[in-house]
Amino acid sequence: MKYFITLGCSWAWGAGVGYVTGMSSDDFKNVVFNKELADKYSFRNLLAERHGYKNINFSIYKSSNKKQFRYARSFFASDRFDEIKSNAEDIIVL
């Protein structure tokens, strides 16, 4: 298995991927933080799918760098990551 691990803010998470040209601001507010759309159409998922990777995502909208570093430190020191690392064909971290 190949893994694409992503950390970041709303852009990496996929905020706004449901926007359609001409959409009203009220309609946009209804889709800007839609998790299903973000998980399907975000650049992180499109890249992972295109290249055959499983996306493990820690990015989240309204997230700070400090919060992302805490996620990274916790994950990369975890038993879960040790298991992934020992079985992974490839790992990319963004």
N, CA, C and O atoms as a DFTB+ gen file, in Angstrom:
376 C
 N C O
     1  1       0.844      -1.177       0.000
     2  2       0.000       0.000       0.000
     3  2       0.887       1.238       0.000
     4  3       1.935       1.274       0.644
     5  1       0.444       2.243      -0.732
     6  2       1.139       3.530      -0.785
     7  2       0.287       4.562      -0.046
     8  3      -0.939       4.569      -0.166
     9  1       0.950       5.432       0.718
    10  2       0.250       6.404       1.560
    11  2       0.646       7.832       1.215
    12  3       1.820       8.133       0.999
    13  1      -0.345       8.695       1.168
    14  2      -0.164      10.135       0.958
    15  2      -0.715      10.813       2.208
    16  3      -1.930      10.906       2.385
    17  1       0.178      11.284       3.072
    18  2      -0.207      11.871       4.350
    19  2      -0.215      13.391       4.191
    20  3       0.791      13.989       3.809
    21  1      -1.356      14.005       4.487
    22  2      -1.478      15.451       4.299
    23  2      -1.770      16.152       5.617
    24  3      -2.547      15.685       6.449
    25  1      -1.111      17.292       5.766
    26  2      -1.330      18.189       6.890
    27  2      -1.563      19.575       6.303
    28  3      -1.077      19.873       5.211
    29  1      -2.289      20.410       7.003
    30  2      -2.458      21.763       6.501
    31  2      -3.735      22.425       6.968
    32  3      -4.395      21.988       7.911
    33  1      -4.053      23.497       6.268
    34  2      -5.189      24.341       6.621
    35  2      -6.380      24.035       5.712
    36  3      -6.471      22.954       5.131
    37  1      -7.272      24.988       5.602
    38  2      -8.505      24.789       4.831
    39  2      -8.225      24.503       3.356
    40  3      -8.979      23.765       2.722
    41  1      -7.163      25.068       2.806
    42  2      -6.856      24.837       1.396
    43  2      -6.517      23.368       1.158
    44  3      -7.011      22.758       0.211
    45  1      -5.670      22.801       2.023
    46  2      -5.325      21.379       1.895
    47  2      -6.529      20.497       2.222
    48  3      -6.695      19.425       1.641
    49  1      -7.353      20.943       3.137
    50  2      -8.547      20.173       3.514
    51  2      -9.525      20.078       2.353
    52  3     -10.152      19.040       2.135
    53  1      -9.649      21.183       1.606
    54  2     -10.560      21.197       0.466
    55  2     -11.708      22.167       0.595
    56  3     -12.719      22.032      -0.094
    57  1     -11.565      23.144       1.469
    58  2     -12.641      24.132       1.649
    59  2     -12.918      24.837       0.326
    60  3     -12.002      25.309      -0.348
    61  1     -14.176      24.897      -0.025
    62  2     -14.583      25.638      -1.215
    63  2     -14.594      24.849      -2.503
    64  3     -14.906      25.412      -3.552
    65  1     -14.263      23.556      -2.469
    66  2     -14.214      22.803      -3.724
    67  2     -15.589      22.635      -4.357
    68  3     -15.690      22.259      -5.525
    69  1     -16.639      22.908      -3.608
    70  2     -17.991      22.794      -4.144
    71  2     -18.479      24.051      -4.840
    72  3     -19.624      24.119      -5.287
    73  1     -17.595      25.057      -4.932
    74  2     -17.996      26.315      -5.563
    75  2     -18.258      26.116      -7.056
    76  3     -17.502      25.437      -7.751
    77  1     -19.336      26.717      -7.524
    78  2     -19.682      26.715      -8.941
    79  2     -19.802      28.169      -9.363
    80  3     -20.406      28.971      -8.651
    81  1     -19.236      28.521     -10.511
    82  2     -19.280      29.894     -10.998
    83  2     -20.708      30.424     -10.976
    84  3     -21.635      29.777     -11.464
    85  1     -20.866      31.607     -10.402
    86  2     -22.175      32.239     -10.325
    87  2     -22.968      31.864      -9.092
    88  3     -24.075      32.364      -8.898
    89  1     -22.431      31.001      -8.261
    90  2     -23.129      30.565      -7.049
    91  2     -23.327      31.752      -6.106
    92  3     -22.436      32.588      -5.959
    93  1     -24.476      31.823      -5.480
    94  2     -24.720      32.904      -4.518
    95  2     -23.877      32.684      -3.271
    96  3     -23.420      31.570      -3.012
    97  1     -23.675      33.731      -2.511
    98  2     -22.867      33.596      -1.304
    99  2     -23.563      32.699      -0.286
   100  3     -22.887      31.993       0.462
   101  1     -24.884      32.706      -0.236
   102  2     -25.605      31.807       0.670
   103  2     -25.406      30.352       0.258
   104  3     -25.191      29.488       1.108
   105  1     -25.478      30.080      -1.050
   106  2     -25.246      28.714      -1.522
   107  2     -23.817      28.272      -1.243
   108  3     -23.574      27.127      -0.864
   109  1     -22.871      29.191      -1.436
   110  2     -21.471      28.871      -1.167
   111  2     -21.261      28.545       0.310
   112  3     -20.533      27.610       0.644
   113  1     -21.890      29.306       1.186
   114  2     -21.763      29.043       2.620
   115  2     -22.249      27.638       2.979
   116  3     -21.772      27.039       3.943
   117  1     -23.191      27.120       2.205
   118  2     -23.704      25.775       2.461
   119  2     -22.756      24.664       2.016
   120  3     -22.880      23.530       2.478
   121  1     -21.814      24.971       1.130
   122  2     -20.914      23.931       0.626
   123  2     -19.446      24.151       0.962
   124  3     -18.635      23.244       0.776
   125  1     -19.085      25.326       1.449
   126  2     -17.669      25.648       1.630
   127  2     -16.946      24.657       2.537
   128  3     -15.780      24.348       2.290
   129  1     -17.603      24.150       3.578
   130  2     -16.965      23.211       4.491
   131  2     -17.642      21.841       4.460
   132  3     -17.728      21.165       5.485
   133  1     -18.114      21.438       3.301
   134  2     -18.766      20.144       3.142
   135  2     -17.699      19.048       3.074
   136  3     -16.920      18.998       2.122
   137  1     -17.665      18.176       4.078
   138  2     -16.622      17.149       4.173
   139  2     -16.675      16.148       3.024
   140  3     -15.634      15.742       2.508
   141  1     -17.874      15.749       2.620
   142  2     -17.976      14.790       1.511
   143  2     -17.362      15.358       0.234
   144  3     -16.621      14.667      -0.466
   145  1     -17.674      16.627      -0.068
   146  2     -17.091      17.261      -1.257
   147  2     -15.585      17.412      -1.105
   148  3     -14.835      17.156      -2.047
   149  1     -15.140      17.826       0.074
   150  2     -13.701      18.017       0.307
   151  2     -12.942      16.697       0.165
   152  3     -11.876      16.648      -0.449
   153  1     -13.495      15.644       0.732
   154  2     -12.807      14.349       0.649
   155  2     -12.782      13.799      -0.771
   156  3     -11.891      13.023      -1.117
   157  1     -13.745      14.190      -1.593
   158  2     -13.804      13.686      -2.961
   159  2     -13.039      14.554      -3.960
   160  3     -12.353      14.027      -4.836
   161  1     -13.152      15.889      -3.838
   162  2     -12.631      16.782      -4.872
   163  2     -11.410      17.611      -4.476
   164  3     -10.924      18.398      -5.289
   165  1     -10.904      17.459      -3.261
   166  2      -9.717      18.214      -2.854
   167  2      -8.507      17.743      -3.656
   168  3      -8.474      16.616      -4.148
   169  1      -7.516      18.623      -3.779
   170  2      -6.314      18.249      -4.535
   171  2      -5.629      17.052      -3.897
   172  3      -5.045      16.227      -4.600
   173  1      -5.692      16.946      -2.578
   174  2      -5.028      15.832      -1.891
   175  2      -5.649      14.498      -2.286
   176  3      -4.940      13.513      -2.490
   177  1      -6.969      14.469      -2.393
   178  2      -7.626      13.230      -2.788
   179  2      -7.434      12.943      -4.275
   180  3      -7.218      11.794      -4.662
   181  1      -7.510      13.974      -5.104
   182  2      -7.315      13.769      -6.540
   183  2      -5.919      13.217      -6.824
   184  3      -5.764      12.306      -7.637
   185  1      -4.904      13.769      -6.154
   186  2      -3.535      13.260      -6.332
   187  2      -3.404      11.824      -5.835
   188  3      -2.806      10.979      -6.500
   189  1      -3.964      11.560      -4.667
   190  2      -3.869      10.208      -4.108
   191  2      -4.532       9.194      -5.035
   192  3      -3.957       8.144      -5.322
   193  1      -5.728       9.504      -5.497
   194  2      -6.423       8.576      -6.387
   195  2      -5.688       8.391      -7.708
   196  3      -5.553       7.270      -8.199
   197  1      -5.218       9.484      -8.276
   198  2      -4.542       9.412      -9.576
   199  2      -3.305       8.528      -9.527
   200  3      -2.987       7.840     -10.497
   201  1      -2.605       8.549      -8.388
   202  2      -1.341       7.826      -8.303
   203  2      -1.421       6.560      -7.451
   204  3      -0.398       5.936      -7.169
   205  1      -2.627       6.181      -7.041
   206  2      -2.812       4.928      -6.323
   207  2      -2.382       4.945      -4.869
   208  3      -1.930       3.928      -4.343
   209  1      -2.517       6.086      -4.215
   210  2      -2.159       6.220      -2.803
   211  2      -3.419       6.280      -1.951
   212  3      -4.484       6.683      -2.420
   213  1      -3.284       5.876      -0.706
   214  2      -4.344       6.081       0.275
   215  2      -4.033       7.386       0.991
   216  3      -2.924       7.568       1.494
   217  1      -5.003       8.298       1.043
   218  2      -4.792       9.581       1.713
   219  2      -5.136       9.470       3.190
   220  3      -6.252       9.108       3.561
   221  1      -4.159       9.787       4.019
   222  2      -4.387       9.954       5.451
   223  2      -4.296      11.452       5.691
   224  3      -3.227      12.049       5.567
   225  1      -5.419      12.046       6.033
   226  2      -5.508      13.499       6.083
   227  2      -5.605      14.023       7.506
   228  3      -6.440      13.579       8.294
   229  1      -4.729      14.984       7.823
   230  2      -4.797      15.690       9.100
   231  2      -5.126      17.164       8.901
   232  3      -5.306      17.894       9.876
   233  1      -5.205      17.605       7.658
   234  2      -5.543      19.001       7.423
   235  2      -6.976      19.247       7.852
   236  3      -7.820      18.352       7.810
   237  1      -7.229      20.462       8.261
   238  2      -8.575      20.835       8.693
   239  2      -8.720      22.339       8.521
   240  3      -7.761      23.092       8.688
   241  1      -9.912      22.756       8.189
   242  2     -10.136      24.190       8.023
   243  2     -10.003      24.885       9.378
   244  3     -10.307      24.318      10.427
   245  1      -9.543      26.118       9.316
   246  2      -9.314      26.959      10.501
   247  2      -8.264      26.356      11.432
   248  3      -8.346      26.524      12.648
   249  1      -7.291      25.664      10.874
   250  2      -6.248      25.036      11.681
   251  2      -4.991      25.895      11.676
   252  3      -4.647      26.515      10.670
   253  1      -4.324      25.919      12.801
   254  2      -3.068      26.672      12.903
   255  2      -1.874      25.767      12.619
   256  3      -1.991      24.542      12.639
   257  1      -0.738      26.378      12.358
   258  2       0.492      25.597      12.170
   259  2       0.819      24.803      13.436
   260  3       1.242      23.650      13.357
   261  1       0.622      25.420      14.601
   262  2       0.915      24.716      15.857
   263  2       0.071      23.459      15.997
   264  3       0.567      22.409      16.406
   265  1      -1.197      23.572      15.657
   266  2      -2.081      22.411      15.749
   267  2      -1.623      21.317      14.788
   268  3      -1.621      20.140      15.150
   269  1      -1.235      21.689      13.576
   270  2      -0.778      20.714      12.600
   271  2       0.522      20.043      13.046
   272  3       0.702      18.843      12.838
   273  1       1.421      20.803      13.652
   274  2       2.654      20.204      14.177
   275  2       2.348      19.227      15.311
   276  3       3.011      18.197      15.434
   277  1       1.348      19.541      16.140
   278  2       0.960      18.601      17.199
   279  2       0.401      17.314      16.600
   280  3       0.726      16.219      17.061
   281  1      -0.444      17.446      15.565
   282  2      -0.963      16.256      14.877
   283  2       0.182      15.417      14.313
   284  3       0.215      14.197      14.469
   285  1       1.114      16.096      13.659
   286  2       2.240      15.379      13.039
   287  2       3.093      14.680      14.093
   288  3       3.431      13.505      13.947
   289  1       3.433      15.392      15.133
   290  2       4.276      14.805      16.187
   291  2       3.595      13.586      16.810
   292  3       4.232      12.559      17.044
   293  1       2.318      13.711      17.069
   294  2       1.576      12.597      17.662
   295  2       1.480      11.405      16.702
   296  3       1.707      10.263      17.102
   297  1       1.148      11.672      15.449
   298  2       0.976      10.593      14.479
   299  2       2.287       9.879      14.177
   300  3       2.334       8.649      14.179
   301  1       3.358      10.637      13.916
   302  2       4.618      10.015      13.522
   303  2       5.310       9.289      14.676
   304  3       6.250       8.525      14.453
   305  1       4.853       9.522      15.902
   306  2       5.384       8.790      17.060
   307  2       4.450       7.654      17.488
   308  3       4.689       7.006      18.507
   309  1       3.393       7.412      16.715
   310  2       2.368       6.444      17.118
   311  2       2.654       5.026      16.625
   312  3       3.433       4.810      15.697
   313  1       2.003       4.082      17.272
   314  2       2.065       2.689      16.830
   315  2       1.426       2.542      15.452
   316  3       1.868       1.732      14.638
   317  1       0.394       3.324      15.200
   318  2      -0.274       3.270      13.887
   319  2       0.712       3.604      12.771
   320  3       0.751       2.924      11.746
   321  1       1.506       4.653      12.974
   322  2       2.474       5.003      11.933
   323  2       3.565       3.945      11.823
   324  3       4.012       3.640      10.717
   325  1       3.999       3.384      12.937
   326  2       5.004       2.312      12.886
   327  2       4.496       1.147      12.043
   328  3       5.248       0.571      11.257
   329  1       3.219       0.801      12.206
   330  2       2.627      -0.274      11.425
   331  2       2.556       0.094       9.944
   332  3       2.894      -0.716       9.081
   333  1       2.117       1.314       9.657
   334  2       2.050       1.791       8.265
   335  2       3.441       1.760       7.644
   336  3       3.629       1.268       6.531
   337  1       4.409       2.293       8.379
   338  2       5.785       2.379       7.874
   339  2       6.364       1.005       7.563
   340  3       7.077       0.836       6.574
   341  1       6.059       0.033       8.398
   342  2       6.639      -1.294       8.193
   343  2       6.005      -2.039       7.025
   344  3       6.615      -2.961       6.484
   345  1       4.790      -1.657       6.625
   346  2       4.099      -2.338       5.546
   347  2       3.967      -1.516       4.276
   348  3       3.477      -2.022       3.267
   349  1       4.389      -0.273       4.301
   350  2       4.164       0.632       3.177
   351  2       5.142       0.393       2.039
   352  3       6.333       0.157       2.246
   353  1       4.606       0.461       0.849
   354  2       5.418       0.441      -0.369
   355  2       6.061       1.805      -0.568
   356  3       7.202       1.904      -1.021
   357  1       5.313       2.866      -0.223
   358  2       5.793       4.242      -0.384
   359  2       4.977       5.133       0.534
   360  3       3.802       4.869       0.788
   361  1       5.613       6.204       1.036
   362  2       4.937       7.194       1.876
   363  2       5.350       8.568       1.400
   364  3       6.539       8.857       1.271
   365  1       4.375       9.411       1.140
   366  2       4.624      10.813       0.813
   367  2       3.926      11.652       1.872
   368  3       2.768      11.402       2.205
   369  1       4.629      12.648       2.400
   370  2       4.047      13.554       3.396
   371  2       4.048      14.960       2.819
   372  3       5.065      15.454       2.331
   373  1       2.893      15.585       2.887
   374  2       2.748      16.955       2.392
   375  2       2.104      17.784       3.470
   376  3       1.881      18.979       3.278
